[in-house]
Coordinates of C-alpha atoms and ligand atoms in Angstrom, one line a residue:
X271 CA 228.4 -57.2 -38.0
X272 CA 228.7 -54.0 -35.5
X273 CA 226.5 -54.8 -32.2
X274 CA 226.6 -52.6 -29.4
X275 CA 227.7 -53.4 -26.4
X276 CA 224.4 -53.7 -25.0
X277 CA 224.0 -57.0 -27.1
X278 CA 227.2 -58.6 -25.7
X279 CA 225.9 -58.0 -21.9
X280 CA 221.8 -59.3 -23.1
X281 CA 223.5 -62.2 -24.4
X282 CA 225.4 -62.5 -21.4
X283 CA 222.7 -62.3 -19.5
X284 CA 220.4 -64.6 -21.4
X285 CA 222.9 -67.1 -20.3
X286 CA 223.4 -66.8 -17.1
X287 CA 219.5 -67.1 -16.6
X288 CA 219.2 -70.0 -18.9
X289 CA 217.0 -68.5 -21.1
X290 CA 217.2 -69.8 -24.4
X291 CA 215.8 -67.4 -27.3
X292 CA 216.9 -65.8 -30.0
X293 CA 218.3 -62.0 -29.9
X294 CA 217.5 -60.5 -33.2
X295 CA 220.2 -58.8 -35.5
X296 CA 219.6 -55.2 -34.9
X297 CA 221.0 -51.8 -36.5
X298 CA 223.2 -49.8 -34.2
X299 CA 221.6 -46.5 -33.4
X300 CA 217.8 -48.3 -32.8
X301 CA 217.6 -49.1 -29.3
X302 CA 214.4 -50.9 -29.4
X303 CA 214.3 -54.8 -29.6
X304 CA 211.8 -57.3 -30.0
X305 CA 212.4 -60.2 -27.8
X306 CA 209.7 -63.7 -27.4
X307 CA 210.2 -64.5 -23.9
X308 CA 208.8 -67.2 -22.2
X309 CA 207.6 -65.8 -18.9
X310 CA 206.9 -62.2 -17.5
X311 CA 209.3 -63.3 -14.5
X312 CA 211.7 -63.8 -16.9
X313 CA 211.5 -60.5 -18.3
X314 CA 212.1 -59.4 -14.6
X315 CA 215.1 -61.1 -13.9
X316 CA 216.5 -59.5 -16.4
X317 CA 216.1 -56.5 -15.8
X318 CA 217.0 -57.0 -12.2
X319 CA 221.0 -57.5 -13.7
X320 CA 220.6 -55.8 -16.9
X321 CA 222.7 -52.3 -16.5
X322 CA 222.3 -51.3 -20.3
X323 CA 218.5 -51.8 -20.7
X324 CA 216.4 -48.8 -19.4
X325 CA 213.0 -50.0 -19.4
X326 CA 211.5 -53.8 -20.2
X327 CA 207.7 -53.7 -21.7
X328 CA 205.0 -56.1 -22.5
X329 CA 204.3 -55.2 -26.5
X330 CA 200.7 -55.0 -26.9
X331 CA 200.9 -54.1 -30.4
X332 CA 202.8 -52.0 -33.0
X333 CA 202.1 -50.2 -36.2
X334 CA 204.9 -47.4 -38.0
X335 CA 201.3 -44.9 -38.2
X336 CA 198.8 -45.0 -35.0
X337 CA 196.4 -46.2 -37.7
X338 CA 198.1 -49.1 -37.6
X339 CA 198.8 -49.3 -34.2
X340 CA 194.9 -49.2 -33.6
X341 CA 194.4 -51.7 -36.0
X342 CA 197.0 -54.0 -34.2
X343 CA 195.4 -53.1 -30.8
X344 CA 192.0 -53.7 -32.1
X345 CA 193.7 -57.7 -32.9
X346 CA 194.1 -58.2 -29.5
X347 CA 192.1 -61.0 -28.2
X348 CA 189.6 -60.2 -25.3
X349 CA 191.4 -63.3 -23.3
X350 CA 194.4 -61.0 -23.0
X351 CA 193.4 -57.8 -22.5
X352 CA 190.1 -58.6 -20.0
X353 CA 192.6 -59.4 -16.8
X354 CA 194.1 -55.8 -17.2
X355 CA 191.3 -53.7 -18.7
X356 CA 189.1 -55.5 -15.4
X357 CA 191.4 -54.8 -13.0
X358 CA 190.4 -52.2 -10.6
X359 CA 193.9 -51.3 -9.5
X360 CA 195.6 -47.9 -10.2
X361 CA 196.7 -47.1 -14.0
X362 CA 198.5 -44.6 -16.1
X363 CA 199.2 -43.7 -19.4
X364 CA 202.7 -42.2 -20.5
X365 CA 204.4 -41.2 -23.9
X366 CA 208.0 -42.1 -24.3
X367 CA 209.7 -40.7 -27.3
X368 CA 213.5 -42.0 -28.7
X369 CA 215.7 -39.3 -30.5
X370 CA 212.9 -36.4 -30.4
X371 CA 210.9 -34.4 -26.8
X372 CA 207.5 -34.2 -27.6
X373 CA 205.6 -31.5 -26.3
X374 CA 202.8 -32.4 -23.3
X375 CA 199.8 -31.3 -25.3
X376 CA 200.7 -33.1 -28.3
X377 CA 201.3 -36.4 -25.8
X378 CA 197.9 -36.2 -24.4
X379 CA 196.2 -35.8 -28.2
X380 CA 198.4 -39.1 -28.7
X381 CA 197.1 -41.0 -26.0
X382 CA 193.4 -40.0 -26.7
X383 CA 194.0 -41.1 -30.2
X384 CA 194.2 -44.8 -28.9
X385 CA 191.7 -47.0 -29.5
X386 CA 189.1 -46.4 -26.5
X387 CA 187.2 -49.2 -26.7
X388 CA 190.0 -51.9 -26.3
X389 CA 191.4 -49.9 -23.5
X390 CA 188.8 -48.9 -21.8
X391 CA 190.4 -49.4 -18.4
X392 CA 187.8 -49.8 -15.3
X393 CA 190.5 -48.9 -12.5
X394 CA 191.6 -45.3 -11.3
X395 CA 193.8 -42.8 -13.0
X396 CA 196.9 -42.2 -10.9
X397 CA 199.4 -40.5 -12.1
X398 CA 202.6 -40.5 -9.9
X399 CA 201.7 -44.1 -7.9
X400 CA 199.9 -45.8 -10.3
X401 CA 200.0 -49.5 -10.3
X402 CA 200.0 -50.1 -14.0
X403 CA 201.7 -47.9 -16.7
X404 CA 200.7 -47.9 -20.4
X405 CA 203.2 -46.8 -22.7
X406 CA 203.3 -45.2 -25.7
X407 CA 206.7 -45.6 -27.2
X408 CA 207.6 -43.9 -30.0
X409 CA 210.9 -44.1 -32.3
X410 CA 212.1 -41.3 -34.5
X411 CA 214.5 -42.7 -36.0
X412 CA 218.0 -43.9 -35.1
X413 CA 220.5 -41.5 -33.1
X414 CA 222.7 -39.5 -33.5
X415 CA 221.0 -38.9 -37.1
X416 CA 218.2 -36.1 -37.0
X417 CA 214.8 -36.9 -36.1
X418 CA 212.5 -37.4 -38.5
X419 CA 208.9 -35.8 -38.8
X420 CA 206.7 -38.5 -38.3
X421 CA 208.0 -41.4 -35.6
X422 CA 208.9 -45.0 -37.6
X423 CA 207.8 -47.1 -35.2
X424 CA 204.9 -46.9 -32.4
X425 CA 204.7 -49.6 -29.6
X426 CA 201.8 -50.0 -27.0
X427 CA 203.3 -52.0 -24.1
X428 CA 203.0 -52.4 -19.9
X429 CA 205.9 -51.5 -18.5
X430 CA 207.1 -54.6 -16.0
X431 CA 210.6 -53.0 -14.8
X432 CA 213.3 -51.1 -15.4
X433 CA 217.0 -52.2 -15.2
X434 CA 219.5 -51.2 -13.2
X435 CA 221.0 -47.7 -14.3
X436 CA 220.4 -46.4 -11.0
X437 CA 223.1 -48.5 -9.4
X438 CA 225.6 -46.7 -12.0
X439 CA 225.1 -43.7 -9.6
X440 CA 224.6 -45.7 -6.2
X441 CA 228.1 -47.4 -6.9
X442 CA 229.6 -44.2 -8.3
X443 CA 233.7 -44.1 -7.4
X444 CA 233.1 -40.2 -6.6
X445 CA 231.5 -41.8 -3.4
X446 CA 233.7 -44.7 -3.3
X447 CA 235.9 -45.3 -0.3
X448 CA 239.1 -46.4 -1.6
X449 CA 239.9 -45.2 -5.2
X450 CA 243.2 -45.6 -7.4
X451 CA 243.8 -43.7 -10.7
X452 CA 243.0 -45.9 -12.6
X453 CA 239.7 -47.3 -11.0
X454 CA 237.9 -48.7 -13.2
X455 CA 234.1 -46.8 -13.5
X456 CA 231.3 -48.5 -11.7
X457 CA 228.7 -48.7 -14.7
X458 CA 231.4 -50.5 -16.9
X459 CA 232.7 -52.8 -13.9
X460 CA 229.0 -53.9 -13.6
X461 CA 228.9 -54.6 -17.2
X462 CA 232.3 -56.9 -17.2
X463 CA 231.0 -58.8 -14.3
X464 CA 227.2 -59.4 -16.4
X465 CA 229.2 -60.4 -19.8
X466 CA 232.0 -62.6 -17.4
X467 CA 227.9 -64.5 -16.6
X468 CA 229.4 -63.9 -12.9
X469 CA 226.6 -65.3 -10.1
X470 CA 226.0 -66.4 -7.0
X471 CA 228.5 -68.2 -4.6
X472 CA 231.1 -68.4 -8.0
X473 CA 234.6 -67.7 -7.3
X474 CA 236.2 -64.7 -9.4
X475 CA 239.4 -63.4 -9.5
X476 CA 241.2 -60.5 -10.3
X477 CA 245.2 -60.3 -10.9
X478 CA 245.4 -56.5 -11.5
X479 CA 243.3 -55.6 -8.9
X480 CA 243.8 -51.9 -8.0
X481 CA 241.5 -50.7 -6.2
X482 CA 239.0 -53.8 -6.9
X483 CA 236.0 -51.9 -8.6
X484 CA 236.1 -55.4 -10.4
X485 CA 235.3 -57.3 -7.0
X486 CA 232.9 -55.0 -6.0
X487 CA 231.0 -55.5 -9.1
X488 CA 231.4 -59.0 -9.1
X489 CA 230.7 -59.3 -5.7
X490 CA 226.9 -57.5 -6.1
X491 CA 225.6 -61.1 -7.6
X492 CA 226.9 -62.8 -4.8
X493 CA 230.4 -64.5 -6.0
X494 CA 233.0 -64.5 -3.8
X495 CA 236.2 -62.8 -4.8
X496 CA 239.7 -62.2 -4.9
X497 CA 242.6 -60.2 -6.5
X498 CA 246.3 -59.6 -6.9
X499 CA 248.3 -56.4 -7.6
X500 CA 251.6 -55.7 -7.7
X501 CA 251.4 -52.5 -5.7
X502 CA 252.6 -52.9 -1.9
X503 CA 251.8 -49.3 -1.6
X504 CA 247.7 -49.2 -3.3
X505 CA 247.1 -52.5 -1.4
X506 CA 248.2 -50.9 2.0
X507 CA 247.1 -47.3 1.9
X508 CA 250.4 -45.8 1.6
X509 CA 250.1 -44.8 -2.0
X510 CA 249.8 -41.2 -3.1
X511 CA 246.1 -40.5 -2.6
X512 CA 244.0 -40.8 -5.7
X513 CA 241.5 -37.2 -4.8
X514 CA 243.0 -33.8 -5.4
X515 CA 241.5 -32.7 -1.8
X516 CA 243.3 -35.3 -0.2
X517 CA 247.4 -35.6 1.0
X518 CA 247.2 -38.6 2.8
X519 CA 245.1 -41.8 2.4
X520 CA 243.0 -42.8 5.1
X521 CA 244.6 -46.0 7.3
X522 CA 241.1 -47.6 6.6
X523 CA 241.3 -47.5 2.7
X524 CA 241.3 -50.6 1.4
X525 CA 239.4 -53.3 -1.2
X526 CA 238.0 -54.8 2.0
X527 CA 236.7 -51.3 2.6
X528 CA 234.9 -50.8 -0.6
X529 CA 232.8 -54.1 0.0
X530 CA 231.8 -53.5 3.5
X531 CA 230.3 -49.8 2.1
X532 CA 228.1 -52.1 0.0
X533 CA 227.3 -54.6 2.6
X534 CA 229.5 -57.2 0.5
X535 CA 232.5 -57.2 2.2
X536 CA 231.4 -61.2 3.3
X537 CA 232.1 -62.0 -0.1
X538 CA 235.7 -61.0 0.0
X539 CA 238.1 -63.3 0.0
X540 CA 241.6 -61.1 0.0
X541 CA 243.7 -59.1 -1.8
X542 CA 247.5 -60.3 -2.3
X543 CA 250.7 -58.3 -2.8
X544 CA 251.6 -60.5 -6.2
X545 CA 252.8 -60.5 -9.9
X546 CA 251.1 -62.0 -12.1
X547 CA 253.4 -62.7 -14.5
X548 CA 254.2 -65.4 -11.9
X549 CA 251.8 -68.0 -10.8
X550 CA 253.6 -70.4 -8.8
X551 CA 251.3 -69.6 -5.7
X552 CA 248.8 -70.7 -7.1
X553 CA 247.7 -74.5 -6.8
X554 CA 248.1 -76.7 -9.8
X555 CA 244.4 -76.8 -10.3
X556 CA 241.3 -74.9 -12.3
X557 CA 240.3 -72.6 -9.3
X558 CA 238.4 -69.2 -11.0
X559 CA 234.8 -69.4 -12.2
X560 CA 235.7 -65.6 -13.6
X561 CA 238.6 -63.8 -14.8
X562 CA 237.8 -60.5 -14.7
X563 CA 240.3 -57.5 -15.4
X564 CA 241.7 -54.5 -16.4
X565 CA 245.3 -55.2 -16.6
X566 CA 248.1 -51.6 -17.0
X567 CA 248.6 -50.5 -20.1
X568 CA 251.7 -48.6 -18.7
X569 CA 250.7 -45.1 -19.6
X570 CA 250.7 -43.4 -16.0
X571 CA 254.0 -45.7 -15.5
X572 CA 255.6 -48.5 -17.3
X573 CA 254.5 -51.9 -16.3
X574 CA 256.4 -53.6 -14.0
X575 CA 256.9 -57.1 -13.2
X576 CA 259.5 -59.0 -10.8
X577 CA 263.0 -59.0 -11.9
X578 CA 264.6 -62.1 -9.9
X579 CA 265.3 -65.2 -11.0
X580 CA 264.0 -67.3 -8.0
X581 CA 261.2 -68.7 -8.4
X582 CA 259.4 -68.3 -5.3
X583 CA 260.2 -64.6 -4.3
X584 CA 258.2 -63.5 -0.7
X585 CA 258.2 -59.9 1.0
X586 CA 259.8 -60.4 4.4
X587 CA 257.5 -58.4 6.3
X588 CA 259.6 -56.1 8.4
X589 CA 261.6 -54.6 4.8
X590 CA 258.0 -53.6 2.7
X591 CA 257.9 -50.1 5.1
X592 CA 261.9 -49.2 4.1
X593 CA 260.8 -49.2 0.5
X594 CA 264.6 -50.6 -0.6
X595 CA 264.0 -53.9 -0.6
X596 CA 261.0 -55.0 -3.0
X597 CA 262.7 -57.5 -5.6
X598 CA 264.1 -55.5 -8.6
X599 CA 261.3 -54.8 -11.1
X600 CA 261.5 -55.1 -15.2
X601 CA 259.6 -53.3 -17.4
X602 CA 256.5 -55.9 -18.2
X603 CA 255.9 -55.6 -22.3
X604 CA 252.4 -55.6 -22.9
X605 CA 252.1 -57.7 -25.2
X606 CA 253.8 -60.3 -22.7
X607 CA 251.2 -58.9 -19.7
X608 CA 248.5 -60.1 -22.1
X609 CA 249.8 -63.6 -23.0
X610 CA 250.4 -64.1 -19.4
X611 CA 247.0 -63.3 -18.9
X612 CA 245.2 -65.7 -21.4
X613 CA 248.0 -68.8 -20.4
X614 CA 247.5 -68.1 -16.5
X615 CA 243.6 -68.1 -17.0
X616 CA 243.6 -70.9 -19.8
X617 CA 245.2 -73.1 -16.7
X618 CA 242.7 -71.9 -13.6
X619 CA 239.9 -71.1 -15.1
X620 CA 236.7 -73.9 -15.0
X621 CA 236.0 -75.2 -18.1
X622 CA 233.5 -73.1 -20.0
X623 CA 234.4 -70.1 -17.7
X624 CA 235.1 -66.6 -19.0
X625 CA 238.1 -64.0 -19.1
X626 CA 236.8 -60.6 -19.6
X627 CA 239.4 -58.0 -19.8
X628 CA 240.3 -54.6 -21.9
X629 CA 243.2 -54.9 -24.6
X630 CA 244.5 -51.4 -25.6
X631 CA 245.0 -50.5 -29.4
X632 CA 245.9 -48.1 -32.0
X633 CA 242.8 -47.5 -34.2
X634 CA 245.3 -47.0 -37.1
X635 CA 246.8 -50.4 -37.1
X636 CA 244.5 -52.5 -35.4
X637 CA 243.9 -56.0 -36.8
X638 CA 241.8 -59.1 -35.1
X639 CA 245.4 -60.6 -35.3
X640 CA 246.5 -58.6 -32.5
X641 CA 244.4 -60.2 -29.8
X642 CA 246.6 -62.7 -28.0
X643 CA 244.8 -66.6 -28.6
X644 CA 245.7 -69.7 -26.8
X645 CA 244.1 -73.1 -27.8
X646 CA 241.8 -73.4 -24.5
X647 CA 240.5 -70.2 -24.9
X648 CA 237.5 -69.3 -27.5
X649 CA 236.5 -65.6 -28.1
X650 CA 233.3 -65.0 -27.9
X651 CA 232.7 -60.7 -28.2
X652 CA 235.5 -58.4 -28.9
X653 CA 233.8 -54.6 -28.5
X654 CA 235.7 -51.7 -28.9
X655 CA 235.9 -48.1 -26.8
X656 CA 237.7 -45.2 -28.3
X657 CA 239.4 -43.4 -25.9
X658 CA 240.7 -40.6 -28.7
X659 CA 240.8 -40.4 -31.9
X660 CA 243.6 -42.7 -32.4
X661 CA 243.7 -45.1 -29.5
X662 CA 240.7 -47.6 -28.3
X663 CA 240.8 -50.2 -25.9
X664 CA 238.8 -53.2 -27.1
X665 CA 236.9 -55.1 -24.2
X666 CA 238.1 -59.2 -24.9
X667 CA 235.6 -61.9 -23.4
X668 CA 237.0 -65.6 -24.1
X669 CA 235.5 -69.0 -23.0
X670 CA 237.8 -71.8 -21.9
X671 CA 235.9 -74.5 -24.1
X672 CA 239.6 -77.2 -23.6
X673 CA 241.2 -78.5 -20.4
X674 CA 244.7 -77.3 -20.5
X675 CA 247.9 -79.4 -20.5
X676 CA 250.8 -78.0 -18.6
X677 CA 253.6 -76.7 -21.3
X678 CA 252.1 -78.0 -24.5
X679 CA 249.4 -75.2 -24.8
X680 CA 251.0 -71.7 -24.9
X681 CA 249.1 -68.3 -25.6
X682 CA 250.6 -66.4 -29.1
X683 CA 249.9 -62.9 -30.7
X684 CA 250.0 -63.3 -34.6
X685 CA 250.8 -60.0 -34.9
X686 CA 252.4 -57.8 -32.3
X687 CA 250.8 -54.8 -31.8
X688 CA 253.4 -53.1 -29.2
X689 CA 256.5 -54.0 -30.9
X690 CA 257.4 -51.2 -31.9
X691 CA 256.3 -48.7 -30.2
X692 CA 254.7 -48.4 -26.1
X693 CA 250.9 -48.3 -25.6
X694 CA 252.5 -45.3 -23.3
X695 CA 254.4 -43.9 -26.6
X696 CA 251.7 -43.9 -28.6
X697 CA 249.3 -42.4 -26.1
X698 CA 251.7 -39.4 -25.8
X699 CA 252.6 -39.5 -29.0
X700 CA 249.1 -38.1 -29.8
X701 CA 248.8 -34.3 -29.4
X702 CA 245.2 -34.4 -28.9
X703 CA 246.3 -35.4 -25.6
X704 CA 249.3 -32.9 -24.7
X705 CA 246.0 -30.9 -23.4
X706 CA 244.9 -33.8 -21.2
X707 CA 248.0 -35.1 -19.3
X708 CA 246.6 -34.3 -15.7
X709 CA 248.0 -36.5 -13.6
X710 CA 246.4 -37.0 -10.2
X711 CA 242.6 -37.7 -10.6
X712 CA 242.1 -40.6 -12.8
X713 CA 240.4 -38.7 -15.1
X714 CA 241.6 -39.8 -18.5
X715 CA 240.3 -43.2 -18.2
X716 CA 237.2 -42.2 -16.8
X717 CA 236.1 -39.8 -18.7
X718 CA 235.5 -41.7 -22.1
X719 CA 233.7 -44.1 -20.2
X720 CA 231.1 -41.7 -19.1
X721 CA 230.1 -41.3 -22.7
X722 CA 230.2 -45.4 -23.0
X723 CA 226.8 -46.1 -24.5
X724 CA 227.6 -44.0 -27.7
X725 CA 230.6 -44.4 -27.7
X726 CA 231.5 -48.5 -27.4
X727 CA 231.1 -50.4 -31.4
X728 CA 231.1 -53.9 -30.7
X729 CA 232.2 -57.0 -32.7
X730 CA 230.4 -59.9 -31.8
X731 CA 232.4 -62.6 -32.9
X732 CA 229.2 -65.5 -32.4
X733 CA 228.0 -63.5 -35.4
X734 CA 230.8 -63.0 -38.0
Ligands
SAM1076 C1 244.4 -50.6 -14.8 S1 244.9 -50.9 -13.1 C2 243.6 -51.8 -12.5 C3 242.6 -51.0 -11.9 C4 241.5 -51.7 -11.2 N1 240.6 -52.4 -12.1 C5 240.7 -50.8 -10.3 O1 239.5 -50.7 -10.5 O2 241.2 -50.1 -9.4 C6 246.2 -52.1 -13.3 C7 246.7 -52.5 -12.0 O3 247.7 -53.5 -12.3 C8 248.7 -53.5 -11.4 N2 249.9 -54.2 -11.9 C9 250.8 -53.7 -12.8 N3 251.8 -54.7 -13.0 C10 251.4 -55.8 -12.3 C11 251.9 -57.1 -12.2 N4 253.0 -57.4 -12.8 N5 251.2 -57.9 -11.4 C12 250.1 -57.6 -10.7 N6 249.6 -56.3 -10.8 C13 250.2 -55.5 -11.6 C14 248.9 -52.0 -11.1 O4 249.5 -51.8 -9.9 C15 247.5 -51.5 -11.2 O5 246.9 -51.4 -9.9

């Protein structure tokens, strides 16, 4: 069954507020749902995390004509509607329309068609500050097919609040301090860190940590947070700058950076010059409430991890600047990046803690088998994001449901996926993309995301 990935972060978010009711199976393409929620508070907190809802409503009533409608509104008992038809404060009414723009005279006709005498409200008409606002919603239809004539379903409902699309912008990495090529878009960072259930005072990690979009995300709900990357240069500001309009990065670019511009940056923990296909830094202990990343899928460069045998390799500080003296690097197979991944978080995550992370793939080929698994770890969405007409990423969220035992519990990929060919080869291998082979702005991986809400399928894998 397809979902959206709007359904991965509700549930997500459900959870993390302890809210226990069930989200209805839904049609992709219908974004209206029905959901019996226990308080209108609830309904508000919500909404306060929720990035892929745009409005939250009290349903008054509901009909597919506004015959019916009437006749549902006319149902209502006077206990519920007295306290708001009473109230003296402001009011509005408003028409909202899915999939068609309905013209304002024919709104207004729609609004007087409402039953008067069940809302016959007794406070003033304001219509920019009003305190209370009435909606008419109306659905024509699912999108992207065409409208049809007469809308197939009409709600009456309060608006309470609206979620958090605004902070898409407010967060945007066009006014971002630090940026890296590859940074990973605010809206979607802010998603990841609602379907990793990330909240306050938790501690979440990142071991491909770029820029740390992740952190900052997973920072805004309070969790304190951390990250590795292999890049000496990103880490320090040294690396080729990531805007066209710039030839040198400023000295104060940094993840630290990033935070402070949100007022965060006492959530931060630090960012280490690491590999993570190594952990023996790391204490022999579950650590990470969240593991939350986007790890290289080598297509601007091959991904690299240490080369040396030793197995505790340290940076003397006075050779990083030379630039000759880094440990030798090996090409990092990706399929070997993601087992590292699921055994490294199967061992620090917390029990019942999540790893949420993006897993490239050839549309062509793709099977579930692909997906690296490891004992300890459970998935629980798999949603997919084309990035062309032949590649997608899928966004992977696992629960560690098992305590893992040192060396008896290994990750494994049933089927390889990159053994034959580079995520980088078969990204260039495209010609569709010949065209869009820019290199400098970061644009590639961006721009798909933009259109993420129509463009992200998602298999919900509590439902198969
Ligand atoms: C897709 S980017 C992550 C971008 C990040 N989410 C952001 O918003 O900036 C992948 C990162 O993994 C790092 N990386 C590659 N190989 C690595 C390794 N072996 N260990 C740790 N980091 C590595 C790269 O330097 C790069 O910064």
């Amino acid at each position: 069954m397809y979902f959206t990935l709007f359904f991965q972060e509700l549930k997500s978010i459900l959870n993390v507020l302890r809210i226990d009711v069930d989200v209805p199976k839904h049609d992709v393409g219908n974004p209206f749902m029905v959901l019996h929620l226990p308080s209108i508070e609830s309904v508000k907190n919500i909404a306060s995390r929720a990035i892929l809802i745009r409005s939250v409503y009290e349903l008054w009533a509901h009909g597919t004509t506004y015959a019916e409608l009437n006749a549902a509104l006319q149902q209502l008992p006077d206990t519920f509607t007295e306290p708001h038809v009473k109230c003296q404060e402001s009011y509005r009414f408003h028409v909202t329309s899915f999939n068609k723009s309905i013209p304002n005279k024919e709104k207004i006709k729609k609004i007087e068609s409402l039953a008067s005498d069940v809302l016959d409200f007794q406070g003033k008409v304001d219509l920019k500050n009003a305190k209370h606002s009435y909606h008419i919603v109306e659905h024509y239809g699912p999108f992207p097919q065409p409208p049809t004539e007469e809308p197939v379903d009409i709600y009456f409902a309060k608006w309470i609040a609206d979620g958090q699309r605004e902070k898409i912008n407010e967060f945007h990495l066009q006014k971002r301090h630090f940026i890296a090529n590859t940074s990973m878009d605010a809206g979607l960072s802010m998603i990841m860190a609602n379907i990793g259930k990330v909240e306050k005072n938790m501690l979440v990690f990142d071991p491909f940590v770029g820029s740390g979009s992740l952190l900052v995300a997973a920072a805004i709900h309070g969790a304190y947070v951390l990250g590795t990357d292999i890049d000496y240069l990103l880490l320090h500001a040294k690396a080729r700058p990531s805007r066209c309009n710039e030839k040198k990065r400023a000295a104060d670019e940094s993840i630290r950076s990033n935070l402070r511009q949100y007022g965060l940056d006492h959530l931060y923990i630090d960012a280490l010059v690491a590999d993570s296909s190594r952990s023996n830094m790391w204490r022999n202990n579950t650590l990470f409430d969240a593991i939350i990343t986007d790890p290289p899928y080598g297509i601007r460069e091959g991904a690299k991890k240490v080369g040396t045998q030793t197995v505790d390799v340290t940076i003397d500080e006075d050779l990083k600047t030379s630039g000759n003296h880094y440990p030798q690097r090996l090409d990092y197979h990706l399929s070997d990046i993601f087992k590292d991944l699921l055994n490294f978080s199967a061992k620090y995550l917390h029990k019942n803690g999540r790893l949420v992370y993006w897993f490239p793939v050839s549309i062509q080929t793709y099977t579930e088998d692909n997906i690296p698994t490891h004992p300890c770890l459970q998935m629980v969405h798999n949603c997919e994001q084309k990035l062309n007409t032949r590649l997608s990423r899928r966004l992977i969220t696992m629960e560690k449901v098992k305590d893992f035992s040192d060396g008896i519990q290994e990750a494994e990929v049933r089927v390889d996926h990159f053994q034959e060919a580079t995520f980088r080869e078969m990204y260039f291998n495209d010609s569709n993309l010949q065209k869009e082979k820019t290199v400098g702005t970061g644009k590639e991986r961006t721009a798909g995301i933009d259109k993420l809400t129509n463009n992200v399928e998602c298999l919900d894998v509590d439902d198969t």
